[in-house]
Structures are given as structure tokens and as C-alpha cells.
Amino acid sequence: MRYCPRCLEPDTRPDSIFDEEGVCFPCRLLETVDQIDWDARQRELVEIAQWGRERNVSGYDCIVPVSGGKDSHRQAVYCRDVLGLKPLLVSCSYPPEQQTERGAYNIGNLISLGFDCIYVSPGPETWRGLMRAGFMIWGNMFKSTELALYAVAPKVATAWHIPLVVYGENPALSWGSAGGSMDEDANRLKYNNTLKGGDITWLLEAGFNMKELYWYRYPSDAEVERAKLRMVYLGYFMEDFNDITNGKVAMELGLKPREGRDAILEDIGQITTYDALDDDFVIVNQMLKQLKFGFGKASEQCSGMIRAGTMTREEGVAAANLYDGKCAHRYLADFCNFIGVDEDEFWEQAERWRNREIWKQDGNIWTLKYPLT
Ligand SMILES: [Zn+2]
């Protein structure tokens, strides 16, 4: 396990790209950022918006997939107020046991800024079963449900003949997780590490049927092609599309950040309080991610801030070592309760995923063999 010498990115992230000097892809990309002609990209974006307007047959120029978080607020308002588009917001909701009050408030806040929104709520029993299957089979409870989060927008777009879908950031450019595209093209988004091309074979093998999986079935490449659906990443075109600016803009628009005990950094494994607002199971998943790959959400956020120049690498190392992989017991207990496993069974499963090549045991204490320094 090695870390990028400039940020904190480890080479254990699936599909990550490092060069011969051990520098991660997003840091290398940063060297060329001065050469980007942002005015040219803005013109390209304006042309794409015009392309969407010209193909509007439904009343909507585009879909903006939203969770109600900081990026959603930024995307929706930018599409409408700067690009002059008429967007339809499409959101995939969590079951009530998973959705936080804060998340419900925030999606309400976004809609109240004057948007039409379609809220897709896949049945909670199937959702729960899928989450359990993802956890048991892959040690990733979101492996299955992320399919729905990403599939709802292209599904609604192809059904309603809406020509354009505007996503936020390109994960390849933001985190260096390859598998999609390296530019503005989001049509290949489903080929990223979690979605694996929208493959649901493992879910059929686990006993779920095609009807139950309707909302989890990403449209095929042929369906997207037939619908002439164009999907783009807004982040590619905007110089200041990042967590810090998006968080600031969204809070000015009324986004409610984490508060009270849900904002205790030692409990949530993060270094900000405006991330992952609509769901707390994600904190459990970040802890599992650390067992598998040796890093969690905090180091990922620090890497972003180091690249943005708002944090030194030294500060990042300190923060990441304090908060990475941390998860308060109450979030774990809620998750176990939701999927119907007791905590002993949870830990038995979780330990199966601990990567012994990067962790070492001393008595009851596990530590990383290659700590972040
Ligand atoms: Zn780096």
C-alpha cells in the first residue's frame, strides 16, 4: 500500500491510476489545470444546453438527478438560473428507516426553490433485502441500491423523452477512480467500479427477480442510444465545482448541514459537516471500506482539500489519522437493525473483509501496516 506524495490518495482504491513516480491521477491532472480554457468549456456547456432545449418534446430540457445534498443544490440552480434550462429533478428516495430527517428537509428545501421533482421510492422490503445481500456478498451494502440511485434518471429520461441528463462531478477526475470517462461524457457512468455496467446477474443468482429489480435495472447502451440520450458531468465545465464551493453555495440556498451529535467528527468519520446528509448508513460503509482498502471518507475529503489548496498535506495526515473509518455505535446498531443481523454477525461478516495484507494484529488491536505519514 502506497500513498500519493502530494495528497493522501492510496493505491488500494479500486481502479485507481498512479504514474511511475507514484503520483495519483487527480494530482497529475492538477498540473494541467492552468492550461484549461474554461471560457471554451463554458461555451461548450452553453451549446449543450441549447442542444437540450432544441430537443425538448416533453416540457423539460434536462433532468438533474438529485439527492438534496450540496451538489444537487448547485447543479439544479446552475442549470436553471445560469444556463436557462427547464430542468426536471429526479430523486431516488431511501426507505424511511434510512432517510434522515435532515435529508428530507434538504430535498424539500431544494424543491421549494421552485423546481418540479419526481421522487422515485423503490419498495422498502426489496431495498432492505438488496442492502443485506450487498453487505453479505460484497461487504458493501450500497452495491445493489446504488444501481437504483444511478438508474432512475436515465430510466425517467428514456421513458419521457427528455434529451439530457446533467450529473455533478466525474468520479474519475475527482477521485481518480477510472472505469467511466475522463471528460464531460457521463454516458459511460455505469461502467464505474460500483455499478459494473449495471450488471445484476449476482442479484438474480441471490434470488431476486427481474420485476423486483425494475428500478435497479440501468437502461442498456442500446436503449440509451435509441433515445439519443446525452448525459454530461457539469463539474467538467466549471472551475469551482468542488465540495467547498458547492457546500458554501448550497448553505446560502438553505441547505441544512449536520448538527448536534450527528456533526461530531469522531462519530461520523468525516472532516466536514455538509457531506452525506441524507443517510447515516454510509458512515458504516466507510468503516467497511477502511477494512478492505485501508482508507475512509476523511482521507478522501482531505485529499480534495489539499488539491484545492485549503489544507496542507501535514494537516491532512493528522485529520485523516484522527477520523478515517470512525463510526459511532448508534449508526452501526441502526444498520444492523435495518437489515436484521445481530452485531456479532455483523462483525463476523465485516472481519471477513479485512484485508490482512494491509492490516496487522497485535492482541485485540488491528493497525495498518502502512500508516499514512
Ligand atoms: Zn494525489
Short mmCIF file of C-alpha atoms and ligand atoms in Angstrom, two decimals:
data_model
loop_
_atom_site.label_atom_id
_atom_site.label_comp_id
_atom_site.label_asym_id
_atom_site.label_seq_id
_atom_site.Cartn_x
_atom_site.Cartn_y
_atom_site.Cartn_z
CA MET A 1 0.00 0.00 0.00
CA ARG A 2 1.44 3.33 -1.08
CA TYR A 3 0.14 6.87 -0.83
CA CYS A 4 0.39 9.72 -3.27
CA PRO A 5 3.21 12.02 -2.02
CA ARG A 6 1.12 15.12 -2.80
CA CYS A 7 -2.31 14.21 -1.39
CA LEU A 8 -3.39 11.22 0.73
CA GLU A 9 -4.72 9.01 -2.05
CA PRO A 10 -3.75 5.34 -1.54
CA ASP A 11 -3.13 2.93 -4.42
CA THR A 12 -5.61 0.45 -2.88
CA ARG A 13 -8.65 2.26 -4.30
CA PRO A 14 -10.18 0.01 -6.96
CA ASP A 15 -9.38 1.20 -10.50
CA SER A 16 -7.09 3.96 -9.25
CA ILE A 17 -4.37 5.29 -11.56
CA PHE A 18 -0.85 6.12 -10.38
CA ASP A 19 2.08 7.09 -12.59
CA GLU A 20 5.67 5.81 -12.38
CA GLU A 21 6.54 8.49 -9.81
CA GLY A 22 3.73 7.29 -7.58
CA VAL A 23 1.59 10.40 -8.11
CA CYS A 24 -2.20 9.88 -8.31
CA PHE A 25 -4.24 10.83 -11.35
CA PRO A 26 -6.16 13.79 -9.83
CA CYS A 27 -2.87 15.36 -8.59
CA ARG A 28 -1.29 14.93 -12.03
CA LEU A 29 -4.36 16.44 -13.57
CA LEU A 30 -3.98 19.47 -11.31
CA GLU A 31 -0.69 20.33 -13.06
CA THR A 32 -2.56 20.90 -16.29
CA VAL A 33 -5.47 22.82 -14.78
CA ASP A 34 -3.86 26.18 -15.66
CA GLN A 35 -3.90 25.18 -19.31
CA ILE A 36 -7.64 24.51 -19.31
CA ASP A 37 -9.53 27.05 -21.34
CA TRP A 38 -12.52 27.50 -19.01
CA ASP A 39 -14.14 30.01 -21.38
CA ALA A 40 -14.07 27.39 -24.13
CA ARG A 41 -15.61 24.84 -21.79
CA GLN A 42 -18.29 27.36 -20.80
CA ARG A 43 -19.13 27.90 -24.48
CA GLU A 44 -19.33 24.14 -24.95
CA LEU A 45 -21.69 23.90 -21.97
CA VAL A 46 -23.90 26.67 -23.37
CA GLU A 47 -24.07 24.72 -26.65
CA ILE A 48 -25.06 21.55 -24.79
CA ALA A 49 -27.82 23.49 -23.00
CA GLN A 50 -29.03 24.79 -26.36
CA TRP A 51 -28.90 21.21 -27.71
CA GLY A 52 -31.19 20.13 -24.85
CA ARG A 53 -33.65 23.00 -25.41
CA GLU A 54 -33.91 22.22 -29.12
CA ARG A 55 -34.84 18.61 -28.38
CA ASN A 56 -37.39 19.38 -25.68
CA VAL A 57 -40.58 17.48 -26.59
CA SER A 58 -41.84 16.84 -23.05
CA GLY A 59 -41.67 20.29 -21.46
CA TYR A 60 -38.29 19.60 -19.85
CA ASP A 61 -34.90 20.42 -21.35
CA CYS A 62 -32.99 18.17 -18.99
CA ILE A 63 -33.04 16.01 -15.90
CA VAL A 64 -30.92 16.82 -12.88
CA PRO A 65 -30.55 13.75 -10.65
CA VAL A 66 -30.66 14.96 -7.04
CA SER A 67 -30.25 13.64 -3.52
CA GLY A 68 -30.92 17.02 -1.94
CA GLY A 69 -27.29 17.50 -0.90
CA LYS A 70 -24.79 20.25 -1.69
CA ASP A 71 -24.01 19.15 -5.26
CA SER A 72 -27.73 18.77 -6.06
CA HIS A 73 -28.46 22.33 -4.96
CA ARG A 74 -25.60 23.69 -7.03
CA GLN A 75 -26.45 21.66 -10.15
CA ALA A 76 -30.18 22.40 -10.17
CA VAL A 77 -29.85 26.14 -9.58
CA TYR A 78 -26.97 26.49 -12.06
CA CYS A 79 -28.89 24.64 -14.79
CA ARG A 80 -31.95 26.84 -14.33
CA ASP A 81 -30.53 30.26 -13.45
CA VAL A 82 -27.24 30.32 -15.38
CA LEU A 83 -27.89 28.00 -18.32
CA GLY A 84 -31.57 28.95 -18.63
CA LEU A 85 -32.72 25.34 -18.75
CA LYS A 86 -36.05 23.97 -17.62
CA PRO A 87 -34.91 21.00 -15.52
CA LEU A 88 -36.90 18.16 -14.03
CA LEU A 89 -35.33 16.99 -10.79
CA VAL A 90 -35.33 13.22 -10.30
CA SER A 91 -34.60 11.76 -6.90
CA CYS A 92 -34.41 8.18 -5.67
CA SER A 93 -35.52 8.11 -2.06
CA TYR A 94 -34.34 5.85 0.73
CA PRO A 95 -36.74 3.85 2.90
CA PRO A 96 -37.93 5.81 5.97
CA GLU A 97 -35.58 3.91 8.33
CA GLN A 98 -32.60 5.01 6.25
CA GLN A 99 -33.59 8.53 5.23
CA THR A 100 -32.53 11.11 7.81
CA GLU A 101 -34.82 13.98 8.88
CA ARG A 102 -32.07 16.30 7.68
CA GLY A 103 -32.11 14.65 4.25
CA ALA A 104 -35.89 15.02 3.98
CA TYR A 105 -35.62 18.67 4.97
CA ASN A 106 -32.91 19.33 2.38
CA ILE A 107 -34.68 17.77 -0.60
CA GLY A 108 -37.75 19.77 0.49
CA ASN A 109 -35.61 22.90 0.58
CA LEU A 110 -34.34 22.25 -2.93
CA ILE A 111 -37.85 21.69 -4.35
CA SER A 112 -39.08 24.83 -2.57
CA LEU A 113 -36.54 26.85 -4.57
CA GLY A 114 -39.05 26.38 -7.40
CA PHE A 115 -38.45 23.02 -9.10
CA ASP A 116 -40.59 20.19 -10.37
CA CYS A 117 -39.36 16.90 -8.94
CA ILE A 118 -40.12 13.25 -9.48
CA TYR A 119 -39.46 11.23 -6.39
CA VAL A 120 -38.93 7.52 -7.07
CA SER A 121 -39.32 5.39 -3.94
CA PRO A 122 -38.41 1.74 -4.60
CA GLY A 123 -40.28 -0.65 -2.28
CA PRO A 124 -38.60 -0.80 1.12
CA GLU A 125 -38.70 -4.58 1.57
CA THR A 126 -36.84 -5.27 -1.66
CA TRP A 127 -34.46 -2.40 -0.83
CA ARG A 128 -33.77 -3.87 2.59
CA GLY A 129 -33.17 -7.35 1.10
CA LEU A 130 -30.83 -5.88 -1.50
CA MET A 131 -28.89 -3.96 1.10
CA ARG A 132 -28.49 -7.14 3.13
CA ALA A 133 -27.36 -9.05 0.02
CA GLY A 134 -24.82 -6.36 -0.88
CA PHE A 135 -23.43 -6.46 2.64
CA MET A 136 -23.32 -10.27 2.90
CA ILE A 137 -21.94 -10.97 -0.57
CA TRP A 138 -19.67 -7.98 -1.17
CA GLY A 139 -19.21 -6.30 2.22
CA ASN A 140 -20.81 -3.26 0.54
CA MET A 141 -24.43 -2.52 1.46
CA PHE A 142 -24.71 0.04 -1.33
CA LYS A 143 -23.54 -2.28 -4.11
CA SER A 144 -27.16 -3.01 -5.09
CA THR A 145 -29.01 0.13 -4.05
CA GLU A 146 -26.59 2.45 -5.88
CA LEU A 147 -27.86 0.84 -9.05
CA ALA A 148 -31.25 2.44 -8.35
CA LEU A 149 -29.72 5.77 -7.33
CA TYR A 150 -27.99 6.00 -10.69
CA ALA A 151 -30.58 4.24 -12.87
CA VAL A 152 -33.65 6.35 -12.05
CA ALA A 153 -32.51 9.41 -14.02
CA PRO A 154 -31.77 7.64 -17.35
CA LYS A 155 -34.88 5.48 -16.86
CA VAL A 156 -37.13 8.54 -16.48
CA ALA A 157 -35.27 10.32 -19.31
CA THR A 158 -35.75 7.48 -21.82
CA ALA A 159 -39.39 6.93 -20.80
CA TRP A 160 -40.35 10.62 -21.02
CA HIS A 161 -38.12 11.55 -23.96
CA ILE A 162 -36.07 14.08 -22.03
CA PRO A 163 -32.88 14.55 -24.06
CA LEU A 164 -30.27 15.49 -21.48
CA VAL A 165 -29.15 14.37 -18.00
CA VAL A 166 -26.81 16.67 -16.07
CA TYR A 167 -24.77 14.92 -13.36
CA GLY A 168 -22.36 16.66 -10.96
CA GLU A 169 -18.78 15.52 -10.70
CA ASN A 170 -16.93 12.98 -12.79
CA PRO A 171 -15.57 10.43 -10.27
CA ALA A 172 -12.55 9.73 -12.48
CA LEU A 173 -11.45 13.37 -12.38
CA SER A 174 -12.39 14.00 -8.74
CA TRP A 175 -11.07 10.83 -7.12
CA GLY A 176 -9.14 9.07 -9.87
CA SER A 177 -11.46 6.07 -9.92
CA ALA A 178 -11.33 5.03 -13.57
CA GLY A 179 -13.92 2.96 -15.39
CA GLY A 180 -16.10 5.77 -16.73
CA SER A 181 -14.77 8.59 -18.89
CA MET A 182 -12.08 11.23 -18.38
CA ASP A 183 -14.10 14.13 -19.74
CA GLU A 184 -17.63 15.56 -19.75
CA ASP A 185 -19.26 12.39 -21.10
CA ALA A 186 -21.40 10.68 -18.44
CA ASN A 187 -22.90 8.12 -20.83
CA ARG A 188 -20.30 5.65 -19.54
CA LEU A 189 -21.01 6.36 -15.88
CA LYS A 190 -22.45 2.89 -15.31
CA TYR A 191 -19.04 1.36 -16.07
CA ASN A 192 -17.60 2.67 -12.81
CA ASN A 193 -16.44 0.35 -10.04
CA THR A 194 -19.70 0.08 -8.09
CA LEU A 195 -22.14 -0.21 -10.97
CA LYS A 196 -20.04 -2.57 -13.12
CA GLY A 197 -22.00 -1.77 -16.26
CA GLY A 198 -25.33 -2.21 -14.43
CA ASP A 199 -24.75 -5.96 -14.09
CA ILE A 200 -27.49 -7.55 -11.95
CA THR A 201 -26.59 -11.21 -12.57
CA TRP A 202 -25.43 -11.63 -8.97
CA LEU A 203 -28.79 -10.31 -7.70
CA LEU A 204 -30.72 -12.78 -9.87
CA GLU A 205 -28.46 -15.53 -8.54
CA ALA A 206 -29.18 -14.32 -5.00
CA GLY A 207 -32.89 -14.98 -5.62
CA PHE A 208 -34.29 -11.59 -6.66
CA ASN A 209 -36.41 -11.46 -9.82
CA MET A 210 -36.49 -9.06 -12.76
CA LYS A 211 -39.79 -7.48 -11.65
CA GLU A 212 -38.48 -6.70 -8.17
CA LEU A 213 -35.40 -5.22 -9.76
CA TYR A 214 -37.21 -2.84 -12.14
CA TRP A 215 -35.74 0.36 -10.64
CA TYR A 216 -32.32 -1.24 -10.28
CA ARG A 217 -32.00 -2.07 -13.98
CA TYR A 218 -29.93 0.57 -15.70
CA PRO A 219 -31.01 1.18 -19.33
CA SER A 220 -28.84 -0.76 -21.79
CA ASP A 221 -26.42 1.07 -24.10
CA ALA A 222 -28.82 0.27 -26.97
CA GLU A 223 -31.77 1.88 -25.14
CA VAL A 224 -29.72 4.99 -24.35
CA GLU A 225 -28.58 5.12 -27.98
CA ARG A 226 -32.14 4.72 -29.30
CA ALA A 227 -33.38 7.52 -27.04
CA LYS A 228 -30.43 9.69 -28.23
CA LEU A 229 -29.92 10.43 -24.55
CA ARG A 230 -26.95 12.63 -23.73
CA MET A 231 -25.51 12.58 -20.21
CA VAL A 232 -22.85 15.03 -19.05
CA TYR A 233 -20.91 15.99 -15.93
CA LEU A 234 -21.44 19.64 -15.03
CA GLY A 235 -18.25 19.54 -12.91
CA TYR A 236 -16.13 19.17 -16.04
CA PHE A 237 -17.19 22.61 -17.24
CA MET A 238 -16.97 24.59 -14.00
CA GLU A 239 -13.68 25.64 -12.48
CA ASP A 240 -15.14 25.98 -8.99
CA PHE A 241 -17.32 22.87 -8.88
CA ASN A 242 -15.88 21.32 -5.73
CA ASP A 243 -17.05 20.25 -2.26
CA ILE A 244 -16.07 23.50 -0.57
CA THR A 245 -17.73 25.89 -3.04
CA ASN A 246 -20.75 23.64 -3.53
CA GLY A 247 -21.20 23.37 0.23
CA LYS A 248 -20.99 27.15 0.64
CA VAL A 249 -23.40 27.88 -2.22
CA ALA A 250 -25.87 25.22 -1.04
CA MET A 251 -25.90 26.51 2.54
CA GLU A 252 -26.62 30.02 1.23
CA LEU A 253 -29.58 28.45 -0.56
CA GLY A 254 -30.84 26.96 2.71
CA LEU A 255 -29.15 23.55 2.89
CA LYS A 256 -29.06 22.30 6.47
CA PRO A 257 -25.71 20.72 7.43
CA ARG A 258 -25.19 18.04 10.08
CA GLU A 259 -25.91 19.32 13.57
CA GLY A 260 -25.68 18.18 17.18
CA ARG A 261 -24.29 14.71 17.74
CA ASP A 262 -24.57 13.90 14.01
CA ALA A 263 -21.88 16.52 13.46
CA ILE A 264 -19.29 15.01 15.86
CA LEU A 265 -16.37 14.25 13.56
CA GLU A 266 -15.13 11.31 15.68
CA ASP A 267 -18.58 9.76 15.26
CA ILE A 268 -19.07 10.29 11.54
CA GLY A 269 -15.56 9.65 10.17
CA GLN A 270 -15.60 12.87 8.16
CA ILE A 271 -13.90 16.25 8.38
CA THR A 272 -16.87 18.32 7.20
CA THR A 273 -20.49 18.51 8.30
CA TYR A 274 -22.05 19.22 4.90
CA ASP A 275 -21.34 15.84 3.28
CA ALA A 276 -23.54 12.73 3.15
CA LEU A 277 -26.54 14.42 4.78
CA ASP A 278 -29.44 12.20 3.80
CA ASP A 279 -28.21 8.88 5.18
CA ASP A 280 -26.08 7.67 8.10
CA PHE A 281 -25.57 4.06 6.93
CA VAL A 282 -22.90 5.49 4.66
CA ILE A 283 -20.77 6.01 7.77
CA VAL A 284 -20.89 2.25 8.41
CA ASN A 285 -19.95 1.63 4.79
CA GLN A 286 -16.94 3.95 5.02
CA MET A 287 -15.76 1.97 8.04
CA LEU A 288 -16.04 -1.25 6.00
CA LYS A 289 -14.19 0.46 3.17
CA GLN A 290 -11.31 1.10 5.53
CA LEU A 291 -11.15 -2.61 6.45
CA LYS A 292 -10.98 -3.51 2.75
CA PHE A 293 -8.81 -0.76 1.34
CA GLY A 294 -7.17 0.93 4.32
CA PHE A 295 -8.80 4.35 3.89
CA GLY A 296 -12.13 6.03 4.58
CA LYS A 297 -14.05 9.21 3.88
CA ALA A 298 -11.90 11.59 5.95
CA SER A 299 -8.71 10.96 3.97
CA GLU A 300 -10.66 11.27 0.73
CA GLN A 301 -12.02 14.66 1.84
CA CYS A 302 -8.54 15.76 2.97
CA SER A 303 -7.09 14.82 -0.43
CA GLY A 304 -9.69 17.04 -2.10
CA MET A 305 -8.86 19.94 0.21
CA ILE A 306 -5.09 19.51 -0.25
CA ARG A 307 -5.60 19.66 -4.02
CA ALA A 308 -7.85 22.70 -3.63
CA GLY A 309 -5.09 24.38 -1.61
CA THR A 310 -7.18 24.81 1.55
CA MET A 311 -5.21 22.32 3.63
CA THR A 312 -1.56 21.26 3.83
CA ARG A 313 -0.63 17.61 3.45
CA GLU A 314 0.58 17.62 7.05
CA GLU A 315 -2.78 18.87 8.32
CA GLY A 316 -4.49 16.28 6.14
CA VAL A 317 -2.44 13.41 7.55
CA ALA A 318 -3.33 14.50 11.10
CA ALA A 319 -7.06 14.81 10.34
CA ALA A 320 -7.23 11.57 8.37
CA ASN A 321 -5.49 9.63 11.14
CA LEU A 322 -7.98 11.01 13.65
CA TYR A 323 -11.22 10.45 11.75
CA ASP A 324 -10.78 7.89 8.96
CA GLY A 325 -13.08 4.89 9.31
CA LYS A 326 -14.68 6.18 12.52
CA CYS A 327 -18.31 5.21 13.04
CA ALA A 328 -20.38 5.73 16.19
CA HIS A 329 -22.02 2.62 17.60
CA ARG A 330 -25.53 4.05 17.14
CA TYR A 331 -25.17 4.14 13.33
CA LEU A 332 -23.95 0.55 13.30
CA ALA A 333 -26.82 -0.55 15.58
CA ASP A 334 -29.38 1.18 13.32
CA PHE A 335 -27.94 -0.54 10.27
CA CYS A 336 -27.91 -3.99 11.90
CA ASN A 337 -31.48 -3.47 13.00
CA PHE A 338 -32.49 -2.41 9.48
CA ILE A 339 -31.07 -5.43 7.68
CA GLY A 340 -31.91 -7.84 10.50
CA VAL A 341 -28.49 -9.07 11.66
CA ASP A 342 -27.20 -9.00 15.23
CA GLU A 343 -23.98 -7.16 15.92
CA ASP A 344 -21.90 -10.31 16.41
CA GLU A 345 -22.93 -11.46 12.96
CA PHE A 346 -22.17 -8.02 11.57
CA TRP A 347 -18.61 -8.13 12.92
CA GLU A 348 -18.10 -11.69 11.77
CA GLN A 349 -19.01 -10.58 8.24
CA ALA A 350 -17.02 -7.36 8.49
CA GLU A 351 -13.87 -9.17 9.59
CA ARG A 352 -14.11 -11.38 6.50
CA TRP A 353 -13.43 -8.23 4.51
CA ARG A 354 -10.46 -7.02 6.49
CA ASN A 355 -7.51 -7.13 4.11
CA ARG A 356 -4.77 -8.97 6.01
CA GLU A 357 -2.16 -7.76 3.55
CA ILE A 358 -2.57 -4.20 4.79
CA TRP A 359 -3.67 -4.77 8.44
CA LYS A 360 -1.70 -6.35 11.26
CA GLN A 361 -2.98 -7.62 14.59
CA ASP A 362 -1.40 -7.01 17.97
CA GLY A 363 -3.53 -8.66 20.67
CA ASN A 364 -7.01 -7.29 20.03
CA ILE A 365 -5.76 -4.22 18.24
CA TRP A 366 -5.59 -4.01 14.46
CA THR A 367 -3.36 -1.38 12.89
CA LEU A 368 -2.47 -0.57 9.32
CA LYS A 369 0.87 -1.99 8.21
CA TYR A 370 1.44 1.07 6.04
CA PRO A 371 0.12 4.00 8.07
CA LEU A 372 -0.42 7.38 6.49
CA THR A 373 2.54 9.63 7.34
ZN ZN B 1 -2.53 12.74 -5.20
#
